[in-house]
Short mmCIF file of C-alpha atoms and ligand atoms in Angstrom, two decimals:
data_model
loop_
_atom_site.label_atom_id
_atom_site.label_comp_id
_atom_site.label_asym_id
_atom_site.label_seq_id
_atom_site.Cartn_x
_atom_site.Cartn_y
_atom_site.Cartn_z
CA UNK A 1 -14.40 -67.00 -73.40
CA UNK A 2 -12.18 -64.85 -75.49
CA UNK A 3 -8.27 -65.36 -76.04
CA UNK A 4 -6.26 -64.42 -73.87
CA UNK A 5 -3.60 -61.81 -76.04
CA UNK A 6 -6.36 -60.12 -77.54
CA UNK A 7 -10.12 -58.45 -77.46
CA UNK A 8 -12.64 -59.34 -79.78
CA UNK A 9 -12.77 -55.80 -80.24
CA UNK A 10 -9.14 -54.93 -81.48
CA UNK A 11 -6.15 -53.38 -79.63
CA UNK A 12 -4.38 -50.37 -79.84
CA UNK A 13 -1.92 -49.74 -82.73
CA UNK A 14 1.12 -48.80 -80.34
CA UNK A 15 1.97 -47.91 -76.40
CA UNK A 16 1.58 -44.07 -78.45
CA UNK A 17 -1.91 -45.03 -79.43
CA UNK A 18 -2.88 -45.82 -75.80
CA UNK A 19 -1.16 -43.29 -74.83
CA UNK A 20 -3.20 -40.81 -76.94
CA UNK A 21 -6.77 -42.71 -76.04
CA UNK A 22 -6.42 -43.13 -72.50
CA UNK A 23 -5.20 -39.10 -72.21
CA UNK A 24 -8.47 -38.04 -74.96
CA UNK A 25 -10.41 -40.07 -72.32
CA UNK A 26 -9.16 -37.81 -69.21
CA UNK A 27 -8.64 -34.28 -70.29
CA UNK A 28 -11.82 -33.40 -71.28
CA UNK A 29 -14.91 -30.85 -70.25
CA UNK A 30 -13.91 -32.26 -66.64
CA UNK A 31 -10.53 -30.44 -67.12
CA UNK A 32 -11.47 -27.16 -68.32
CA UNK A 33 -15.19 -26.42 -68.03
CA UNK A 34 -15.57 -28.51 -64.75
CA UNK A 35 -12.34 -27.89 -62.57
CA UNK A 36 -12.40 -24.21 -63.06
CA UNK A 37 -16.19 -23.93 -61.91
CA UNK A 38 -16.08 -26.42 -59.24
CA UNK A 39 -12.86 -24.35 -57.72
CA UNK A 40 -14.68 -21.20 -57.96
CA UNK A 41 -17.90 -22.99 -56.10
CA UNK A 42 -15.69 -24.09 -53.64
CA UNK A 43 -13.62 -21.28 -52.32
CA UNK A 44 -10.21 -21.86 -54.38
CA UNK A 45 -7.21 -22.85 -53.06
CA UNK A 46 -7.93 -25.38 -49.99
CA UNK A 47 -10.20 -27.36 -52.30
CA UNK A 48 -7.09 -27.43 -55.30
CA UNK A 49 -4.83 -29.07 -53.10
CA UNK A 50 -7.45 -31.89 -51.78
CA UNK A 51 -7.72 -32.27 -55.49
CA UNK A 52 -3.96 -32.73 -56.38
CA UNK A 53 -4.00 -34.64 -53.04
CA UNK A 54 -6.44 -37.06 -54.60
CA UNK A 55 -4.90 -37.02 -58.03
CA UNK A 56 -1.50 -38.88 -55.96
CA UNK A 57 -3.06 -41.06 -54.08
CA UNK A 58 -6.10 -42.30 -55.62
CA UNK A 59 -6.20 -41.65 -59.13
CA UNK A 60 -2.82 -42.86 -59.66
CA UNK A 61 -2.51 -46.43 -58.13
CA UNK A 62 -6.52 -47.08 -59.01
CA UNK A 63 -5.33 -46.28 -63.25
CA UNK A 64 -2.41 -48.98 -63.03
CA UNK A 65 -5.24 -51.29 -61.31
CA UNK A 66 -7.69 -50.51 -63.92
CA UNK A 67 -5.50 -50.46 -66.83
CA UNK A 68 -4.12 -53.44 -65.46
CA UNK A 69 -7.38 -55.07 -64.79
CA UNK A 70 -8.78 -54.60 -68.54
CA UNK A 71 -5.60 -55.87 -70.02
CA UNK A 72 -6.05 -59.01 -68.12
CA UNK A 73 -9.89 -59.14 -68.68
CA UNK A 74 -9.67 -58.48 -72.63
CA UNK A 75 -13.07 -57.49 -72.70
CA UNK A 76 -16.07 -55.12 -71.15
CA UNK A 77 -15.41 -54.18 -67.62
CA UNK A 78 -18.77 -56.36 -66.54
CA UNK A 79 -17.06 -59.71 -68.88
CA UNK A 80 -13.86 -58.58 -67.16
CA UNK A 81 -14.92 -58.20 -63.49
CA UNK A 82 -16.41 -61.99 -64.04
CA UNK A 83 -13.64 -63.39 -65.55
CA UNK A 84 -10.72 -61.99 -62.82
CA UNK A 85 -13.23 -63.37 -59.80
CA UNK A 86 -13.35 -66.88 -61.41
CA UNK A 87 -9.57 -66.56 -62.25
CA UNK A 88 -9.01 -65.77 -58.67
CA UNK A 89 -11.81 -67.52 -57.22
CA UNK A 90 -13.13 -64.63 -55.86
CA UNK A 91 -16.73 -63.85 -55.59
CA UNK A 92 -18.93 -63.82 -58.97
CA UNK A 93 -20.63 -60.67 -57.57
CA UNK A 94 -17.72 -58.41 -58.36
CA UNK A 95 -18.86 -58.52 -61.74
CA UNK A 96 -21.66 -56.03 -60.49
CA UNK A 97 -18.73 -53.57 -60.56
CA UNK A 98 -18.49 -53.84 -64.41
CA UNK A 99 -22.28 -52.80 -64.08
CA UNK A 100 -22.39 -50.00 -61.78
CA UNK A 101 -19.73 -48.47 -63.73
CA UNK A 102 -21.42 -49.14 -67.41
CA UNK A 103 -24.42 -47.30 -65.49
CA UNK A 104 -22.30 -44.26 -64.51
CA UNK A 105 -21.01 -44.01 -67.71
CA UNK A 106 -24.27 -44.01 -69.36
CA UNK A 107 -25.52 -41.10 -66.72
CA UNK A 108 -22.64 -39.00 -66.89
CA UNK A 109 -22.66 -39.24 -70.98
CA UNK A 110 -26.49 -38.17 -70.96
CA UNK A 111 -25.47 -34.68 -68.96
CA UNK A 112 -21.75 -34.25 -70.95
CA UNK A 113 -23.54 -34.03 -74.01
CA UNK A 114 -25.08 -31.19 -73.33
CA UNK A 115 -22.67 -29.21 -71.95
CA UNK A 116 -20.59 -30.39 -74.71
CA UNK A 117 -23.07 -29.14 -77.33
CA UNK A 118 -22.70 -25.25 -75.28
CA UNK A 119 -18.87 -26.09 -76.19
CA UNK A 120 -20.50 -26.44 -80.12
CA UNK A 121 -23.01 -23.41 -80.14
CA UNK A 122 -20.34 -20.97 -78.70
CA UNK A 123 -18.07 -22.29 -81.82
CA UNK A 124 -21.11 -20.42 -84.16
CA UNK A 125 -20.90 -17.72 -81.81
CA UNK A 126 -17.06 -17.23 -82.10
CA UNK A 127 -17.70 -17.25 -85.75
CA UNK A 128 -20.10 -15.05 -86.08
CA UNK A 129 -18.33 -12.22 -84.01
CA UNK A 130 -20.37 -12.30 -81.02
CA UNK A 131 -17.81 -11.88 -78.66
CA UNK A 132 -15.95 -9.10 -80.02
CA UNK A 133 -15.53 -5.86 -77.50
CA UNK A 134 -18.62 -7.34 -75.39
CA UNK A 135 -19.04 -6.16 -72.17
CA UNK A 136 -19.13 -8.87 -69.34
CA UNK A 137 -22.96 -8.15 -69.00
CA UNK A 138 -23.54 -9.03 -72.77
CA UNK A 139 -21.30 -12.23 -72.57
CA UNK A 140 -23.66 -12.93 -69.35
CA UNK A 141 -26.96 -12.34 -71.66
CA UNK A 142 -25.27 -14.15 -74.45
CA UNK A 143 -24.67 -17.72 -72.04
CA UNK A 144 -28.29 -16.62 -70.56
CA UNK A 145 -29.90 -16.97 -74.05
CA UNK A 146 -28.54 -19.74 -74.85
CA UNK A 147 -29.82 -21.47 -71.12
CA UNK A 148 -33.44 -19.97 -71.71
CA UNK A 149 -33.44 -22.03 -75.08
CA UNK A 150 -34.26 -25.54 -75.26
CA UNK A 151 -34.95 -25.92 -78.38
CA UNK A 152 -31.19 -24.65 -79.55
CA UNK A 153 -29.79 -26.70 -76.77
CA UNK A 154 -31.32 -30.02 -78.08
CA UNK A 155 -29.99 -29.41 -81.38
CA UNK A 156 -26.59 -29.07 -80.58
CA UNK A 157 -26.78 -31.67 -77.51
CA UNK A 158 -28.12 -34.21 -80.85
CA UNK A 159 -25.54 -33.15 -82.61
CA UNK A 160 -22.71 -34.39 -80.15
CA UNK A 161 -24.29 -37.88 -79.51
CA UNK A 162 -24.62 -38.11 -83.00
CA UNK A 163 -20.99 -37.14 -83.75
CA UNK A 164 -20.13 -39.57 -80.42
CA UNK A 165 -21.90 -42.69 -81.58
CA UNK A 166 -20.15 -42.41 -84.90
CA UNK A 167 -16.87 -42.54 -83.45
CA UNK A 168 -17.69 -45.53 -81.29
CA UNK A 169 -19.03 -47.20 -84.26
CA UNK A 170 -15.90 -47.13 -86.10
CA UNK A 171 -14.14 -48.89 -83.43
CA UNK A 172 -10.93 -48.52 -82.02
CA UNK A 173 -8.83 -47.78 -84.09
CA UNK A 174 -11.16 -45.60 -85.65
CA UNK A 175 -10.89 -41.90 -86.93
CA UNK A 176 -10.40 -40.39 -83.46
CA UNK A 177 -6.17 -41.89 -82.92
CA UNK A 178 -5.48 -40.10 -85.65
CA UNK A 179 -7.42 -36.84 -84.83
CA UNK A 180 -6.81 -36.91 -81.25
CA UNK A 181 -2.92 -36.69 -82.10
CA UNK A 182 -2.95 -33.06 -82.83
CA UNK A 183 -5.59 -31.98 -81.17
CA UNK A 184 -4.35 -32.74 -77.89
CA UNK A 185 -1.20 -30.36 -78.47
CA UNK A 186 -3.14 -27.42 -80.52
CA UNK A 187 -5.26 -27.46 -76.64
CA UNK A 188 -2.27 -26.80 -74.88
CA UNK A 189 -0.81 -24.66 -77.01
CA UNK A 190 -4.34 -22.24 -77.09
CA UNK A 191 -4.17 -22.76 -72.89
CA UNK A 192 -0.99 -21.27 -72.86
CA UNK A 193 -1.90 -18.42 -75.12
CA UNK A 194 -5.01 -17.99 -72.71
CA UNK A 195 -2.71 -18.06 -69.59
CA UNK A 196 0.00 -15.34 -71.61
CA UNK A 197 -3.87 -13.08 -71.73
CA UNK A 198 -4.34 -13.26 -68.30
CA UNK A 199 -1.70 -11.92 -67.25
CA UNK A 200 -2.04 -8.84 -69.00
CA UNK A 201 -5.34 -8.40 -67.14
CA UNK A 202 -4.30 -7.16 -64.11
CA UNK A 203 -5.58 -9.46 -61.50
CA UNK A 204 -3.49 -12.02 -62.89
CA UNK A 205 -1.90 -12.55 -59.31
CA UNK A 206 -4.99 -12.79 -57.46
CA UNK A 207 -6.16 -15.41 -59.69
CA UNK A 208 -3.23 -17.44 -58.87
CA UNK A 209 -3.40 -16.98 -55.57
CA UNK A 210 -6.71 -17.78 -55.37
CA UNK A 211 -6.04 -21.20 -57.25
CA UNK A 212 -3.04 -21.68 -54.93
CA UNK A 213 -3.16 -20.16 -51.56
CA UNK A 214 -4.81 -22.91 -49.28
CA UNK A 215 -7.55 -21.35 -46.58
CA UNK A 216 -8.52 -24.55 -45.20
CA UNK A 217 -11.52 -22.37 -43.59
CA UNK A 218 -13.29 -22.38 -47.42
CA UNK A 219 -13.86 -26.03 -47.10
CA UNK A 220 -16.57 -29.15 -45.40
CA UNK A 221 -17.06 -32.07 -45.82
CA UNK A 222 -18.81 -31.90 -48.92
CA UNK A 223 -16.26 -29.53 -50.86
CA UNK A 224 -13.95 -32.37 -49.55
CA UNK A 225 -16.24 -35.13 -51.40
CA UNK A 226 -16.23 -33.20 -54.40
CA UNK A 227 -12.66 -32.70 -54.79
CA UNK A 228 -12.56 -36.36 -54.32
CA UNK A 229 -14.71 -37.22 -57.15
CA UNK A 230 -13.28 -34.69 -59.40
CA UNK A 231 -10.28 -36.53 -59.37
CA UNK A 232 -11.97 -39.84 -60.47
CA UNK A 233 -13.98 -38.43 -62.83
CA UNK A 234 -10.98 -36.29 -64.52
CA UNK A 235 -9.33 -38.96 -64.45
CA UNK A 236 -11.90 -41.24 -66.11
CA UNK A 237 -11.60 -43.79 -62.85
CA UNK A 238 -14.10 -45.61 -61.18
CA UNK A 239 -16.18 -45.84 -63.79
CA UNK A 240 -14.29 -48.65 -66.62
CA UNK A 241 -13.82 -46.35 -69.03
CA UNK A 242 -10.03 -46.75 -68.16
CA UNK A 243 -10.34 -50.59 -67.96
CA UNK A 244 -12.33 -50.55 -71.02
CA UNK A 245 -9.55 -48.54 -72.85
CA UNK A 246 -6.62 -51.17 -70.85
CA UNK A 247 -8.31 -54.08 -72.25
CA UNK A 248 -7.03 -52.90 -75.69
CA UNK A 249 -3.72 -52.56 -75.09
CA UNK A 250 -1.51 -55.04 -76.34
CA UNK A 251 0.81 -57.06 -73.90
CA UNK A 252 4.59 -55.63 -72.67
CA UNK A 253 3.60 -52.25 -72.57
CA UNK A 254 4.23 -50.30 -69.30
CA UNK A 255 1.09 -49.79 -67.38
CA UNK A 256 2.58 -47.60 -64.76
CA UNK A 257 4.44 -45.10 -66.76
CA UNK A 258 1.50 -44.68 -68.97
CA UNK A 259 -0.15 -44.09 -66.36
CA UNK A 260 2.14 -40.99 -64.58
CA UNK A 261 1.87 -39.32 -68.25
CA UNK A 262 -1.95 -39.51 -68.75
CA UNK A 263 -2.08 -37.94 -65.17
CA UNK A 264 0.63 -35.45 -65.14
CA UNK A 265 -0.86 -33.79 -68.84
CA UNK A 266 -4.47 -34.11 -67.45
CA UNK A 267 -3.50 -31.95 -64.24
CA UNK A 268 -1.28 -29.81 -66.26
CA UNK A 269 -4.28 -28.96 -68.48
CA UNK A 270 -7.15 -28.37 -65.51
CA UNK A 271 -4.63 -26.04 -63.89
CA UNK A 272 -3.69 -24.08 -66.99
CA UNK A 273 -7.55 -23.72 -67.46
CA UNK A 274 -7.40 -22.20 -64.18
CA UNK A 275 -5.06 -20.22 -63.90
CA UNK A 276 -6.43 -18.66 -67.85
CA UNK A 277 -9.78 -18.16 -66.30
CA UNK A 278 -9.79 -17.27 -62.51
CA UNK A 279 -7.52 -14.19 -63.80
CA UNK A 280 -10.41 -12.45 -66.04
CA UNK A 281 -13.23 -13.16 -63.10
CA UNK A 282 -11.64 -11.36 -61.08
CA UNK A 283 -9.95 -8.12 -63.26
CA UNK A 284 -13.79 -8.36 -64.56
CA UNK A 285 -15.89 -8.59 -61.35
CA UNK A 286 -17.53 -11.44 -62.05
CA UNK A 287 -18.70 -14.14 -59.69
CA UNK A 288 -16.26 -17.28 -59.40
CA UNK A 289 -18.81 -19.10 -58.21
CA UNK A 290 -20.81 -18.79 -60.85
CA UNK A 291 -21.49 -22.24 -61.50
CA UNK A 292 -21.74 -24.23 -64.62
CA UNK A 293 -21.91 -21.63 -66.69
CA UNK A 294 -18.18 -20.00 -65.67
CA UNK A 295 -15.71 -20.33 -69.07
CA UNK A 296 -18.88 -19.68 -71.20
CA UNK A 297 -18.93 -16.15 -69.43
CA UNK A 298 -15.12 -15.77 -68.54
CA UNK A 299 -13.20 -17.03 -71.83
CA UNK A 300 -15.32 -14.91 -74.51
CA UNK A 301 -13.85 -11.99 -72.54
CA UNK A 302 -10.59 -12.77 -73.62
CA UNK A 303 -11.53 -13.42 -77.07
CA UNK A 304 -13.41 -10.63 -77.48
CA UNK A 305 -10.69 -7.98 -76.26
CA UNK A 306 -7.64 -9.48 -77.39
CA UNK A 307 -5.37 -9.27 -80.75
CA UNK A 308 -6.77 -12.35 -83.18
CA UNK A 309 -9.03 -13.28 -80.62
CA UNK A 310 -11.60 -14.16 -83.50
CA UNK A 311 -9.86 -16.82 -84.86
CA UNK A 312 -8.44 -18.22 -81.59
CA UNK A 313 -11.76 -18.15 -79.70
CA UNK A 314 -13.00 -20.43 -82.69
CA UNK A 315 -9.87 -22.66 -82.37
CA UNK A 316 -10.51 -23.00 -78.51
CA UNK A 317 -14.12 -24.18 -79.00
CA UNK A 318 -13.71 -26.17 -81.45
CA UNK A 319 -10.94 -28.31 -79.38
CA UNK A 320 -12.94 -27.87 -76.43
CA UNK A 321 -15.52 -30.21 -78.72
CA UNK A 322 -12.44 -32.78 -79.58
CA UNK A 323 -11.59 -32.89 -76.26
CA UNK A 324 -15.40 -33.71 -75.02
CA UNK A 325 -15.37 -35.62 -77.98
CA UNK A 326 -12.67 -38.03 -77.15
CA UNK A 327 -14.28 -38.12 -73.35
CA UNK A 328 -17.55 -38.85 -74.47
CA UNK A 329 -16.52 -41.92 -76.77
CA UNK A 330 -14.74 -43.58 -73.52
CA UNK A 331 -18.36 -42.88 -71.45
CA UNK A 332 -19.92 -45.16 -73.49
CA UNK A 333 -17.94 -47.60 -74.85
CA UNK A 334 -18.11 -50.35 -71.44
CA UNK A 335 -21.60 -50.51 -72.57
CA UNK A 336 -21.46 -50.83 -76.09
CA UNK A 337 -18.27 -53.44 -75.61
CA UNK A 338 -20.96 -55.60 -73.63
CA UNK A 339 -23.81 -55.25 -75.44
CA UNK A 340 -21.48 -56.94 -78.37
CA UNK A 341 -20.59 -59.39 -76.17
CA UNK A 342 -23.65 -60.47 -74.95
CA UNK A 343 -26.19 -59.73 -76.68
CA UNK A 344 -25.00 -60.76 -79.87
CA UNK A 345 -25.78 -57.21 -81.97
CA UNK A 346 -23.32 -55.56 -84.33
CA UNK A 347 -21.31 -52.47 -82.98
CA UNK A 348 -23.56 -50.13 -85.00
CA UNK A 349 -26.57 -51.77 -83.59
CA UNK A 350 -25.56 -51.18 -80.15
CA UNK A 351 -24.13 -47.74 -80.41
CA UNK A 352 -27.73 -46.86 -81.75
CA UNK A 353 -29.79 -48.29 -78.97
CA UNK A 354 -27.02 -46.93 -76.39
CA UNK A 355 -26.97 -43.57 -77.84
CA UNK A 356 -30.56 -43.03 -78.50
CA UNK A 357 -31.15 -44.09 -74.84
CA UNK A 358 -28.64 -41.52 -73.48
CA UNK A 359 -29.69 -38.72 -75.55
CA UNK A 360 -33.60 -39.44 -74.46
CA UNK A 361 -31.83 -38.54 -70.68
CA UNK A 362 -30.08 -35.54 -71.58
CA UNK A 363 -33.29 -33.76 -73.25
CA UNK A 364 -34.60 -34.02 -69.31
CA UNK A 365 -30.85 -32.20 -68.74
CA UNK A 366 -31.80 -29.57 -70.69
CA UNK A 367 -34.78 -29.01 -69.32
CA UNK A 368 -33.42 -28.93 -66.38
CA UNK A 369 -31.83 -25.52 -67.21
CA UNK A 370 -35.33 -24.40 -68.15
CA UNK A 371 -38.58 -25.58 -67.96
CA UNK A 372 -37.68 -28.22 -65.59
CA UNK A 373 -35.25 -25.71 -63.29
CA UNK A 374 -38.14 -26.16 -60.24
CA UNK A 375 -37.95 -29.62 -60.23
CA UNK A 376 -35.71 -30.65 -57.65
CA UNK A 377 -35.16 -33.67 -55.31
CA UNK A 378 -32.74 -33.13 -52.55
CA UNK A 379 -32.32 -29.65 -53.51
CA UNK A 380 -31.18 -30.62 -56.90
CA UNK A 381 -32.28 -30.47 -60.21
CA UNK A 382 -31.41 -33.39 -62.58
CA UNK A 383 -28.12 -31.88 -64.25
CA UNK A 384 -26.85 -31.36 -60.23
CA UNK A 385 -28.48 -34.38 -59.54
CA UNK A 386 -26.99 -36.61 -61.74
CA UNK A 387 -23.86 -34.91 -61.31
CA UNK A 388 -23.39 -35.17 -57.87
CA UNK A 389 -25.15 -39.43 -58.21
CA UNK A 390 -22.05 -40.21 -60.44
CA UNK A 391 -18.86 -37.89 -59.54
CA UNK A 392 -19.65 -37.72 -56.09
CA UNK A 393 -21.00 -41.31 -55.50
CA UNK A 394 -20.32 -43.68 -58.04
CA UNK A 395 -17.21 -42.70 -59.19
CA UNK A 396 -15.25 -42.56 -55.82
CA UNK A 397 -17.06 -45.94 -54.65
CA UNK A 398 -16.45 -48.01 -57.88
CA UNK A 399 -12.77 -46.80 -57.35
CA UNK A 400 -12.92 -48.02 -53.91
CA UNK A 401 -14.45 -51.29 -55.31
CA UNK A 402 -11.67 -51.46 -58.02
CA UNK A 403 -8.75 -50.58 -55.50
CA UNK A 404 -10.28 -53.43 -53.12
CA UNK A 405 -10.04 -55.99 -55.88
CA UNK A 406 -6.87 -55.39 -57.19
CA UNK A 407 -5.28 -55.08 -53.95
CA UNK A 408 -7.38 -57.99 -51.74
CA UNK A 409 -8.89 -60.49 -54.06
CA UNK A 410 -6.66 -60.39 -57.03
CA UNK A 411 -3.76 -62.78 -56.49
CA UNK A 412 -0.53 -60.54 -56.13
CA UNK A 413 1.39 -62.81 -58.39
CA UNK A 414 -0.87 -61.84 -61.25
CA UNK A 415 -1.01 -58.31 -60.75
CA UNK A 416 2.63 -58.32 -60.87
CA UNK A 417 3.27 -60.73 -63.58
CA UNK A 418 0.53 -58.03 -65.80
CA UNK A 419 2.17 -55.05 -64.35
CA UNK A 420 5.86 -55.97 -65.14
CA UNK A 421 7.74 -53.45 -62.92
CA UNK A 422 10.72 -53.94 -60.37
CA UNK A 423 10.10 -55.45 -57.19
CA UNK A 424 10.00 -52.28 -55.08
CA UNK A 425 7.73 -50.08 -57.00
CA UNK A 426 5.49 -53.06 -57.30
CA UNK A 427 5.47 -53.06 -53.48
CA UNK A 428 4.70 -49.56 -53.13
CA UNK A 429 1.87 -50.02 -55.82
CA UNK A 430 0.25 -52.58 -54.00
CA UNK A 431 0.70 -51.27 -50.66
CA UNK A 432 -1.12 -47.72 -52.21
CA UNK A 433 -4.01 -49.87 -53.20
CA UNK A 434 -4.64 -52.62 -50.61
CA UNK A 435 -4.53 -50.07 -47.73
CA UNK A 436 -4.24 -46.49 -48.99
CA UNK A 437 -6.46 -45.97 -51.43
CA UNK A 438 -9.51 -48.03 -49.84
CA UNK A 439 -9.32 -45.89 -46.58
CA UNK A 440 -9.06 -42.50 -47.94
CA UNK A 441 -12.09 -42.83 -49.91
CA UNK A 442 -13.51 -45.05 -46.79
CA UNK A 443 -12.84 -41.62 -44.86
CA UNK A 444 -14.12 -39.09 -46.80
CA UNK A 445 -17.01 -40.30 -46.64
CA UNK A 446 -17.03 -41.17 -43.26
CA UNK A 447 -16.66 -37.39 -42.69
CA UNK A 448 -19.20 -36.60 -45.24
CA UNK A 449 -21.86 -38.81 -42.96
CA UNK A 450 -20.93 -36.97 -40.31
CA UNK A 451 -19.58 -39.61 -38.41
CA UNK A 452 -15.69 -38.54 -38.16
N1 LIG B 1 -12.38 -37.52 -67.75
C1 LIG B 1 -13.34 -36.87 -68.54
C2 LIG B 1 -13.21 -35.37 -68.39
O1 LIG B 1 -12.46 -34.90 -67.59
C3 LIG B 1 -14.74 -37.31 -68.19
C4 LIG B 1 -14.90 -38.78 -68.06
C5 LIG B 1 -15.30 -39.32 -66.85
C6 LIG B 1 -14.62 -39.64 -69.12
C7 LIG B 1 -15.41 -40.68 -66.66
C8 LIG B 1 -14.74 -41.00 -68.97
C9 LIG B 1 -15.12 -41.51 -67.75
O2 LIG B 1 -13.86 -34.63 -69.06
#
């Protein structure tokens, strides 16, 4: 059993550390690659607000329960999960939590890569000019290419795990605090710049209103589910990476106004990427629901047409990598935290099993936008597949799990005595995640089945 005011594994330098970590964990490819294609995919507007919808009331109350889960725990979510059931006498099985999570981590990791590693061969391509006055049919050939290529995909896909299990090596307090403190800003301030481009583009309206301008007609059941997960998974929730990240934070600091910051920037960012993107698919005919491979055809259009787009399409993709980058370490880290508890290996031992594992799993992604694009179970191939497993499915049910926990089995006293707010917002915390939180998800799926 560890101590009590610390991990074995460190603790953050400062509530600004945290701060910095737990927001590098959120806004990520989920922000800007994912939220803008899923949108597209499902009809715009409608599917935004079940989003932001979700974003309140889940993804809010289940980060204080996870952050404040961890910080009790002090170690990996499955050591964590085990020692909050003993502490409140709650069934040892909740530990399986910690587990399922570690396990969506490791899936969604082996399919980020690669997408991340598009995010690193369009950096060459930025460099190298191949954006500049392209038409939209060449950027289309250029993303196209770079599908129909295996080969060029597992290089770069290596590269990122590589680059990933380095930074998880060092630990945390490693490298990435430091980076991830201007980073952070310089993708804001290249968003905005993105945003000022689309409006010159002439369909900078209907882009907006397409983001904004609900048709509730657009939407089932299943768009419903996947706004859902989307807001775990941009969130980093459901998963541990969260609790993971809580269970280095030193004591005193306040959970729940860390919290409203790492959510408020994340949403900030996914809508900016909208609104930069939906702009130029429309004032360029292209299709917004063009899946997957949407910014990697939209964005170079900016680049390519606009004054110093050279140097700030480089900029972009290289923070689009820092951003994955600073995702990607928080994917993996619940299951390198327990393989150094339990299994009694150094850090660098078990970031090179749990890396090489992961990156044996996202060669089959590749493949799956190749060779393997046939292959499909349930009308999926494994990228959707393993997609849909963990953001549609594991995410929003380990949430549930969490929420359930912290609001049912965990003794209120404790929550509160971690959680150190006033009396009244603690209230409305808990009453968000013993009854709120549970049945939304609960219901969702519900409809999902069919059944309501
Ligand atoms: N939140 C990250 C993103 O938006 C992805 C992520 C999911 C990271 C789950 C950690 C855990 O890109």
């Amino acid at each position: 059993m560890t101590d009590k005011t610390q991990s074995i594994h460190g603790q953050w330098s400062s509530r600004f550390a945290f701060i910095l970590a737990a927001t590098g964990s959120a806004v990520g490819l989920g922000n800007i690659w994912k939220f803008p294609y899923i949108t597209g995919e499902n009809g715009g507007g409608a599917f935004v607000l079940v989003y932001l919808m979700c974003v309140a009331a889940l993804g809010i109350p289940i980060m204080i329960a996870e952050i404040m889960m961890g910080r009790r725990g002090r170690q990996s979510p499955i050591n964590t999960m085990q020692t909050l059931a003993e502490e409140s006498k709650a069934d040892p099985r909740w530990h399986y939590l910690g587990w399922s999570g570690m396990i969506a981590g490791f899936l969604i990791l082996a399919y980020y890569s690669v997408i991340a590693g598009w995010a690193m061969a369009y950096i060459v391509k930025a460099f190298f000019g191949d954006f500049i006055n392209s038409s939209p049919e060449e950027i289309q050939r250029l993303f196209q290419n770079l599908m129909d290529n295996p080969v060029q995909q597992i290089f770069w896909h290596t590269l990122f795990m590589y680059a990933t299990m380095a930074f998880v090596m060092r630990g945390v307090q490693g490298g990435l605090e430091k980076a991830v403190r201007f980073l952070m800003p310089a993708l804001f301030v290249i968003l905005i710049l993105l945003v000022a481009y689309a409006m010159t583009t002439g369909a900078y309206e209907q882009g907006v209103t397409f983001l904004f301008n609900p048709d509730f007609s657009k939407i089932d059941g299943d768009a419903v589910l996947t706004a859902m997960g989307h807001a775990f998974f941009t969130l980093s929730l459901g998963m541990g990476a969260i609790m993971v990240y809580g269970s280095y934070l030193p004591a005193h600091i306040s959970i729940a106004k860390t919290t409203f910051f790492i959510a408020g920037a994340d949403t900030v960012v996914a809508l900016l990427a909208g609104i930069a993107i939906f702009p130029l698919v429309f004032a360029n005919q292209l299709e917004a629901s063009a899946g997957p491979g949407l910014i990697f055809q939209t964005l170079p259009l900016a680049f390519g047409h606009m004054a110093g787009g050279w140097l700030f399409g480089i900029l972009f993709f290289v923070l689009l990598f820092f951003a994955a980058l600073s995702s990607s370490i928080s994917l993996i880290e619940p299951a390198v935290a327990w393989l150094v508890e339990n299994k009694d290996i150094e850090r660098h031992q078990a970031c090179a099993w749990s890396g090489a594992a992961c990156w044996l799993l996202g060669v089959g992604v590749v493949f799956s936008f190749n060779i393997w694009s046939d292959l499909k179970l349930f009308d999926k191939n494994l990228f959707e597949l393993l997609d849909y497993l963990t953001a549609n499915l594991m995410l929003p049910l380990g949430g549930m799990a969490i929420a359930i926990f912290a609001g049912w089995m965990m003794k209120s006293s404790l929550a509160q005595q971690e959680l150190e707010i006033p009396e009244q917002g603690f209230q409305a915390w808990h009453f968000l995640i013993k009854y709120v939180s549970p049945t939304a998800v609960f219901l969702v799926f519900l409809h999902v089945l069919g059944v309501l």
